[in-house]
Amino acid sequence: MNEENPREDRYEVVIIGGGAAGLSGALTLARARRSVLVVDGGRPRNAPAAHAHGLLTRDGAAPAEILSAGRAEATRYGAEILRGTVRTVSRPTDQAGQAGQAGQAGQADEAGFLVTLANGTAVRARRLLVATGVTDELPGIPGLADRWGREVLHCPYCHGWEVRDQPIAVLAAHPTLAAHQALLWRQWSSRITVLNHTAPAFEETDLRRLAARDITVTRGEVTGVELTGGTLSGVTLADGTRVPCRALVVTSRCVARAEPLAGLGLYAEEVVRDGVVLGSEIPSDFTGRTAVPGVWVAGNVGSVTEQLVAAASAGVRAGAAVNMDLIEAETARALAEEGTA
Ligand SMILES: Cc1cc2nc3c(=O)[nH]c(=O)nc-3n(C[C@H](O)[C@H](O)[C@H](O)COP(=O)(O)OP(=O)(O)OC[C@H]3O[C@@H](n4cnc5c(N)ncnc54)[C@H](O)[C@@H]3O)c2cc1C
């Protein structure tokens, strides 16, 4: 299917988002002989990084290369993949749609969903798998966002090895969280500095724990990043002090990409840990089933802490759950038809 050729098609499952979670769901569902459409905006979260790590058999591959292989695997079983952006999701307003709006699980099957893309293309789906990921909101320090995924980092398991033994600065968002991050990154380098920045003062216990591992806390607001030869070489503080570093650890706020679901009354909720808002995610059960019948989530949109392998695993789990839900609905329909025969 082609976004330049708008038409209204029907699929058993429409998957919104073709990252690790969405493509794993597509592979599972297509192999279960379901008709599947993946609509993907082509902006996976790790796109700024040159390489992805920690994904068994693919360690060090480029993010685009991993997704390209994933698309080939899913389409081999008949999944369709469309580059585009889903703008809204709603219940169809025609007769079949209204019949299903009572909210029963079986009726949701008849109603299905109308998925509308930014270019006006509309497709129908009996079930939805939402795998839209998150948007990383970064601290508003000039120049910082340009180095995101290169030397401005969030996860030592993704990037720690590559910056091992280098001077690393941790930009504090909150003292407890920053102490945790600094102690964690200390595993990769003995040259860790915590930048107090605009966070409240550290508790004495945290300062003692940090000092015990030779980690210093530098006071003062960070006002800029310094580059040498195009890569990060340090940060500058408001009083002009320069703190050298080759990597800057930040806390990004991971905001669930949930806007298209507002029409279904499905919203993301804030995730708060240690008093810090980490972002938002759409609540679901272990399989990804949400509060709206017929809608599942997988990957970062349902869990901000998931990495590639966990996002892929969530996609498989949700795909299997969607398939079983369709089987239950088809069995209920067959029984009902038997009763009226
Ligand atoms: C800089 C960086 C580096 C990382 N490095 C690693 C690493 O080395 N190893 C690791 O395991 N993890 C890494 N991660 C984490 C990893 O990127 C995520 O865990 C993973 O991308 C989550 O997969 P996902 O499928 O949930 O979402 P994503 O990969 O973000 O995919 C979501 C997809 O949905 C699409 N989409 C969103 N909204 C819509 C819409 N309305 N319509 C259509 N499509 C839409 C997006 O365009 C995107 O293609 C890194 C993260 C960052 C930020």
Coordinates of C-alpha atoms and ligand atoms in Angstrom, one line a residue:
M1 CA 0.0 0.0 0.0
N2 CA 1.2 3.5 -0.9
E3 CA 0.4 6.7 1.0
E4 CA 0.2 8.5 -2.4
N5 CA -2.7 6.2 -3.3
P6 CA -5.3 6.9 -0.6
R7 CA -8.0 4.3 -0.1
E8 CA -9.9 2.7 2.7
D9 CA -8.7 -0.8 3.4
R10 CA -9.6 -3.3 6.1
Y11 CA -7.0 -5.2 8.1
E12 CA -7.4 -7.5 11.0
V13 CA -4.6 -5.6 12.8
V14 CA -3.2 -2.1 12.2
I15 CA 0.1 -1.5 14.0
I16 CA 1.0 2.2 14.6
G17 CA 4.7 2.5 14.7
G18 CA 7.3 0.3 13.0
G19 CA 10.2 0.3 15.5
A20 CA 11.4 -2.8 17.4
A21 CA 8.1 -3.3 19.1
G22 CA 5.8 -2.7 16.2
L23 CA 7.8 -4.8 13.7
S24 CA 8.0 -7.7 16.2
G25 CA 4.3 -7.5 16.7
A26 CA 3.9 -7.5 12.9
L27 CA 6.1 -10.6 12.5
T28 CA 4.2 -12.5 15.1
L29 CA 0.8 -11.6 13.7
A30 CA 1.7 -12.1 10.1
R31 CA 3.1 -15.5 10.9
A32 CA -0.2 -16.2 12.7
R33 CA -1.8 -15.6 9.2
R34 CA -3.4 -12.3 10.2
S35 CA -3.7 -9.4 7.8
V36 CA -1.4 -6.7 9.2
L37 CA -0.7 -3.1 8.2
V38 CA 2.2 -1.3 9.9
V39 CA 2.0 2.5 9.6
D40 CA 5.4 4.0 10.5
G41 CA 6.6 7.5 10.7
G42 CA 10.3 6.4 10.4
R43 CA 11.6 8.2 13.5
P44 CA 12.7 5.5 15.9
R45 CA 14.0 6.8 19.3
N46 CA 17.6 5.7 18.8
A47 CA 17.9 7.2 15.3
P48 CA 20.6 9.8 16.4
A49 CA 22.9 7.0 17.6
A50 CA 25.3 5.5 15.0
H51 CA 25.2 2.0 16.6
A52 CA 22.8 0.0 18.8
H53 CA 24.2 -2.2 21.5
G54 CA 23.1 -5.0 23.8
L55 CA 20.9 -6.6 21.2
L56 CA 22.0 -10.2 20.9
T57 CA 23.3 -11.1 17.4
R58 CA 23.0 -7.5 16.3
D59 CA 25.3 -5.7 18.7
G60 CA 26.9 -2.7 17.0
A61 CA 24.5 -2.6 14.0
A62 CA 23.1 0.7 12.9
P63 CA 19.5 1.3 14.1
A64 CA 18.3 1.7 10.5
E65 CA 20.0 -1.5 9.5
I66 CA 18.2 -3.4 12.3
L67 CA 14.8 -2.0 11.3
S68 CA 15.4 -2.7 7.6
A69 CA 16.1 -6.4 8.4
G70 CA 12.9 -6.4 10.6
R71 CA 10.8 -5.0 7.8
A72 CA 12.1 -7.6 5.4
E73 CA 11.2 -10.4 7.9
A74 CA 7.7 -9.1 8.5
T75 CA 6.8 -8.5 4.9
R76 CA 8.1 -12.0 4.0
Y77 CA 4.9 -13.3 5.7
G78 CA 2.6 -10.8 4.1
A79 CA 2.6 -7.9 6.5
E80 CA 2.2 -4.5 4.7
I81 CA 4.3 -1.6 5.8
L82 CA 3.4 2.0 4.9
R83 CA 5.5 5.1 5.6
G84 CA 3.2 7.7 7.1
T85 CA 1.9 9.3 10.2
V86 CA -1.4 8.2 11.9
R87 CA -3.2 11.4 12.9
T88 CA -6.4 10.1 14.5
V89 CA -8.0 6.8 15.6
S90 CA -11.8 6.6 16.1
R91 CA -14.7 4.3 16.0
P92 CA -16.3 4.2 12.6
T93 CA -19.5 6.2 12.4
D94 CA -21.3 4.0 9.9
Q95 CA -23.9 1.4 11.0
A96 CA -21.4 -1.4 11.7
G97 CA -19.4 1.0 13.8
Q98 CA -22.4 2.3 15.9
A99 CA -23.5 -1.3 16.5
G100 CA -20.2 -1.9 18.3
Q101 CA -20.0 1.2 20.4
A102 CA -21.7 -0.4 23.4
G103 CA -18.2 -1.3 24.6
Q104 CA -18.5 -5.1 25.0
A105 CA -15.4 -7.0 23.9
G106 CA -17.3 -8.9 21.2
Q107 CA -19.0 -5.8 19.9
A108 CA -15.7 -4.0 19.7
D109 CA -14.7 -6.7 17.2
E110 CA -17.6 -5.6 14.9
A111 CA -17.0 -1.9 15.4
G112 CA -13.3 -2.0 14.9
F113 CA -11.3 1.2 14.4
L114 CA -10.9 3.9 11.7
V115 CA -7.3 4.8 11.4
T116 CA -6.7 8.1 9.6
L117 CA -3.3 9.2 8.3
A118 CA -1.9 12.7 8.0
N119 CA -2.5 12.6 4.2
G120 CA -6.2 11.7 4.6
T121 CA -5.8 7.9 3.9
A122 CA -8.1 5.9 6.1
V123 CA -7.9 2.2 6.9
R124 CA -10.1 0.0 9.1
A125 CA -8.8 -2.4 11.8
R126 CA -10.4 -5.0 14.0
R127 CA -7.6 -4.6 16.5
L128 CA -4.9 -1.9 17.1
L129 CA -1.4 -2.4 18.3
V130 CA 0.2 0.9 19.3
A131 CA 4.0 0.9 19.2
T132 CA 4.7 4.6 18.7
G133 CA 7.5 4.9 21.2
V134 CA 8.4 8.1 23.1
T135 CA 9.8 11.5 22.4
D136 CA 12.9 12.3 24.5
E137 CA 12.6 15.8 25.9
L138 CA 16.1 17.1 26.8
P139 CA 17.4 19.7 29.2
G140 CA 17.2 23.1 27.5
I141 CA 20.9 23.8 27.5
P142 CA 22.1 25.4 24.2
G143 CA 23.9 23.0 21.9
L144 CA 23.0 19.9 24.1
A145 CA 20.3 18.5 21.8
D146 CA 22.7 18.5 18.8
R147 CA 24.9 16.0 20.6
W148 CA 22.1 13.7 21.7
G149 CA 22.9 10.0 21.1
R150 CA 26.5 10.9 20.3
E151 CA 28.1 12.2 23.4
V152 CA 25.0 13.4 25.3
L153 CA 23.8 10.0 26.7
H154 CA 21.2 8.5 29.0
C155 CA 22.0 4.8 29.2
P156 CA 25.3 3.1 30.2
Y157 CA 24.2 -0.2 28.8
C158 CA 23.7 1.4 25.4
H159 CA 26.8 3.7 25.4
G160 CA 29.0 3.0 28.5
W161 CA 31.5 0.7 26.8
E162 CA 32.2 3.2 24.0
V163 CA 33.1 6.0 26.5
R164 CA 34.9 3.8 29.1
D165 CA 37.7 5.4 31.0
Q166 CA 36.8 8.8 29.6
P167 CA 35.9 11.9 31.7
I168 CA 32.1 11.7 32.1
A169 CA 29.8 14.4 33.6
V170 CA 26.4 13.7 35.0
L171 CA 23.9 16.5 34.7
A172 CA 21.8 16.3 37.9
A173 CA 18.0 16.4 37.4
H174 CA 17.4 15.4 41.1
P175 CA 20.1 14.6 43.7
T176 CA 19.0 11.0 44.5
L177 CA 18.6 10.1 40.8
A178 CA 22.0 11.8 40.0
A179 CA 23.7 9.9 42.7
H180 CA 22.3 6.7 41.4
Q181 CA 23.4 7.6 37.8
A182 CA 26.9 8.6 38.9
L183 CA 27.5 5.4 40.8
L184 CA 26.2 3.4 37.9
W185 CA 28.4 5.1 35.3
R186 CA 31.4 4.8 37.7
Q187 CA 31.4 1.1 36.6
W188 CA 32.6 2.3 33.2
S189 CA 34.9 5.2 34.2
S190 CA 36.7 6.3 37.3
R191 CA 36.5 10.0 36.1
I192 CA 33.0 10.9 37.0
T193 CA 31.8 14.4 37.9
V194 CA 28.3 15.3 39.0
L195 CA 27.1 18.7 37.8
N196 CA 24.6 20.0 40.4
H197 CA 23.2 22.4 37.8
T198 CA 19.7 23.6 39.0
A199 CA 19.0 20.5 41.2
P200 CA 18.5 21.0 44.9
A201 CA 21.6 20.4 47.2
F202 CA 22.7 16.8 47.7
E203 CA 22.0 15.0 51.0
E204 CA 25.0 14.3 53.2
T205 CA 24.5 10.5 52.7
D206 CA 24.6 10.8 48.9
L207 CA 27.7 13.0 49.1
R208 CA 29.4 10.4 51.3
R209 CA 28.5 7.6 48.9
L210 CA 29.8 9.5 45.9
A211 CA 33.0 10.6 47.7
A212 CA 33.7 6.9 48.6
R213 CA 33.9 6.2 44.9
D214 CA 36.0 9.3 44.1
I215 CA 33.0 11.1 42.4
T216 CA 33.0 14.9 42.9
V217 CA 29.9 17.2 42.8
T218 CA 30.4 20.6 41.1
R219 CA 28.1 23.4 41.9
G220 CA 26.8 25.9 39.4
E221 CA 24.3 26.0 36.5
V222 CA 25.5 24.6 33.2
T223 CA 24.9 27.2 30.5
G224 CA 26.5 25.6 27.4
V225 CA 28.4 22.7 25.9
E226 CA 31.9 22.9 24.3
L227 CA 32.9 21.2 21.2
T228 CA 36.5 20.4 19.9
G229 CA 36.8 19.1 16.4
G230 CA 33.0 18.6 16.3
T231 CA 32.7 16.5 19.4
L232 CA 32.0 17.2 23.0
S233 CA 35.0 18.3 25.1
G234 CA 33.3 19.9 28.1
V235 CA 30.5 22.1 29.5
T236 CA 30.6 25.7 30.7
L237 CA 29.0 26.9 33.9
A238 CA 27.3 30.3 34.5
D239 CA 30.4 31.7 36.3
G240 CA 32.6 30.8 33.3
T241 CA 34.1 27.7 34.8
R242 CA 34.8 24.9 32.2
V243 CA 34.4 21.3 33.2
P244 CA 36.0 18.9 30.7
C245 CA 34.1 15.8 29.7
R246 CA 33.8 13.5 26.7
A247 CA 30.3 12.3 27.6
L248 CA 27.5 14.1 29.3
V249 CA 24.8 12.0 31.0
V250 CA 21.3 13.5 31.1
T251 CA 17.9 12.5 32.2
S252 CA 15.6 12.8 29.2
R253 CA 11.8 13.0 29.8
C254 CA 10.3 10.2 27.8
V255 CA 6.9 11.4 26.6
A256 CA 4.6 8.7 25.1
R257 CA 3.5 9.4 21.6
A258 CA -0.1 8.9 22.4
E259 CA -1.8 11.9 20.6
P260 CA -3.7 9.8 17.9
L261 CA -5.4 7.9 20.6
A262 CA -7.2 10.8 22.2
G263 CA -10.3 10.1 20.1
L264 CA -10.6 6.7 21.8
G265 CA -10.3 8.3 25.3
L266 CA -6.9 6.6 25.7
Y267 CA -4.2 8.8 27.3
A268 CA -0.7 8.5 28.7
E269 CA -0.1 8.8 32.4
E270 CA 3.0 10.4 34.1
V271 CA 5.7 8.1 35.4
V272 CA 7.4 9.5 38.5
R273 CA 10.4 7.8 40.3
D274 CA 12.4 9.3 43.2
G275 CA 10.4 12.5 42.8
V276 CA 11.4 12.9 39.2
V277 CA 9.0 12.9 36.3
L278 CA 10.6 10.3 34.0
G279 CA 8.0 10.8 31.3
S280 CA 4.7 9.2 30.5
E281 CA 3.3 5.8 29.3
I282 CA 0.0 4.3 28.4
P283 CA -1.1 2.0 31.2
S284 CA -1.6 -1.7 30.2
D285 CA -1.5 -5.2 31.6
F286 CA 1.5 -7.6 31.1
T287 CA 0.3 -8.4 27.5
G288 CA -0.1 -4.7 26.6
R289 CA -3.9 -4.8 26.7
T290 CA -5.1 -1.2 27.5
A291 CA -8.3 0.0 29.1
V292 CA -9.9 0.4 25.6
P293 CA -11.2 -2.9 24.3
G294 CA -9.3 -3.9 21.1
V295 CA -6.2 -1.7 21.7
W296 CA -2.8 -3.0 22.8
V297 CA 0.5 -1.2 23.4
A298 CA 4.0 -2.5 23.1
G299 CA 7.5 -1.0 23.6
N300 CA 8.4 2.4 25.1
V301 CA 4.9 3.9 24.6
G302 CA 3.8 1.4 27.3
S303 CA 7.0 1.3 29.3
V304 CA 9.5 4.1 29.3
T305 CA 12.4 2.0 30.6
E306 CA 12.4 -0.6 27.9
Q307 CA 15.4 -1.1 25.6
L308 CA 15.4 -2.7 22.1
V309 CA 15.3 -6.3 23.2
A310 CA 12.5 -5.6 25.7
A311 CA 10.5 -3.6 23.2
A312 CA 10.8 -6.4 20.7
S313 CA 9.7 -8.9 23.3
A314 CA 6.7 -6.7 24.3
G315 CA 5.7 -6.6 20.6
V316 CA 5.8 -10.4 20.4
R317 CA 3.7 -10.7 23.6
A318 CA 1.2 -8.2 22.4
G319 CA 1.0 -9.7 19.0
A320 CA 0.2 -13.2 20.5
A321 CA -2.4 -11.6 22.8
V322 CA -4.1 -9.8 19.9
N323 CA -4.2 -13.0 17.9
M324 CA -5.8 -14.9 20.8
D325 CA -8.3 -12.1 21.3
L326 CA -9.3 -12.4 17.6
I327 CA -9.6 -16.2 18.0
E328 CA -11.9 -15.7 21.0
A329 CA -14.1 -13.3 19.1
E330 CA -14.2 -15.6 16.0
T331 CA -15.2 -18.5 18.2
A332 CA -17.9 -16.5 20.0
R333 CA -19.3 -15.5 16.6
A334 CA -19.3 -19.1 15.3
L335 CA -21.2 -20.2 18.4
A336 CA -23.7 -17.4 18.0
E337 CA -24.2 -18.3 14.4
E338 CA -24.7 -21.9 15.3
G339 CA -27.4 -20.8 17.8
T340 CA -29.3 -18.9 15.2
A341 CA -29.0 -21.5 12.5
Ligands
LIG1 C1 20.0 8.0 21.7 C2 19.5 6.6 22.1 C3 20.2 5.5 21.9 C4 19.7 4.2 22.3 N1 20.6 3.1 22.1 C5 20.1 1.9 22.5 C6 21.0 0.8 22.4 O1 22.1 0.9 22.0 N2 20.4 -0.4 22.7 C7 19.2 -0.6 23.2 O2 18.7 -1.7 23.5 N3 18.3 0.5 23.2 C8 18.8 1.7 22.9 N4 17.9 2.8 23.0 C9 16.5 2.6 23.4 C10 15.7 2.2 22.1 O3 15.9 3.2 21.2 C11 14.3 2.0 22.5 O4 14.2 1.1 23.5 C12 13.5 1.4 21.3 O5 13.7 2.3 20.2 C13 12.0 1.3 21.6 O6 11.4 0.7 20.5 P1 9.9 1.1 20.2 O7 9.5 0.2 19.0 O8 9.0 1.1 21.4 O9 9.9 2.7 19.7 P2 10.7 3.4 18.5 O10 11.9 2.6 18.2 O11 10.9 4.8 18.9 O12 9.7 3.3 17.3 C14 8.5 4.0 17.2 C15 8.1 4.2 15.8 O13 6.8 4.7 15.8 C16 6.7 5.7 14.8 N5 5.6 6.6 15.1 C17 5.4 7.4 16.2 N6 4.2 8.0 16.2 C18 3.6 7.6 15.0 C19 2.4 7.9 14.4 N7 1.5 8.7 14.9 N8 2.1 7.3 13.2 C20 3.0 6.4 12.6 N9 4.2 6.1 13.2 C21 4.5 6.7 14.4 C22 8.1 6.4 14.9 O14 8.3 7.2 13.8 C23 9.0 5.2 15.1 O15 9.5 4.8 13.9 C24 18.4 4.1 22.7 C25 17.6 5.2 22.9 C26 18.1 6.5 22.6 C27 17.3 7.7 22.8

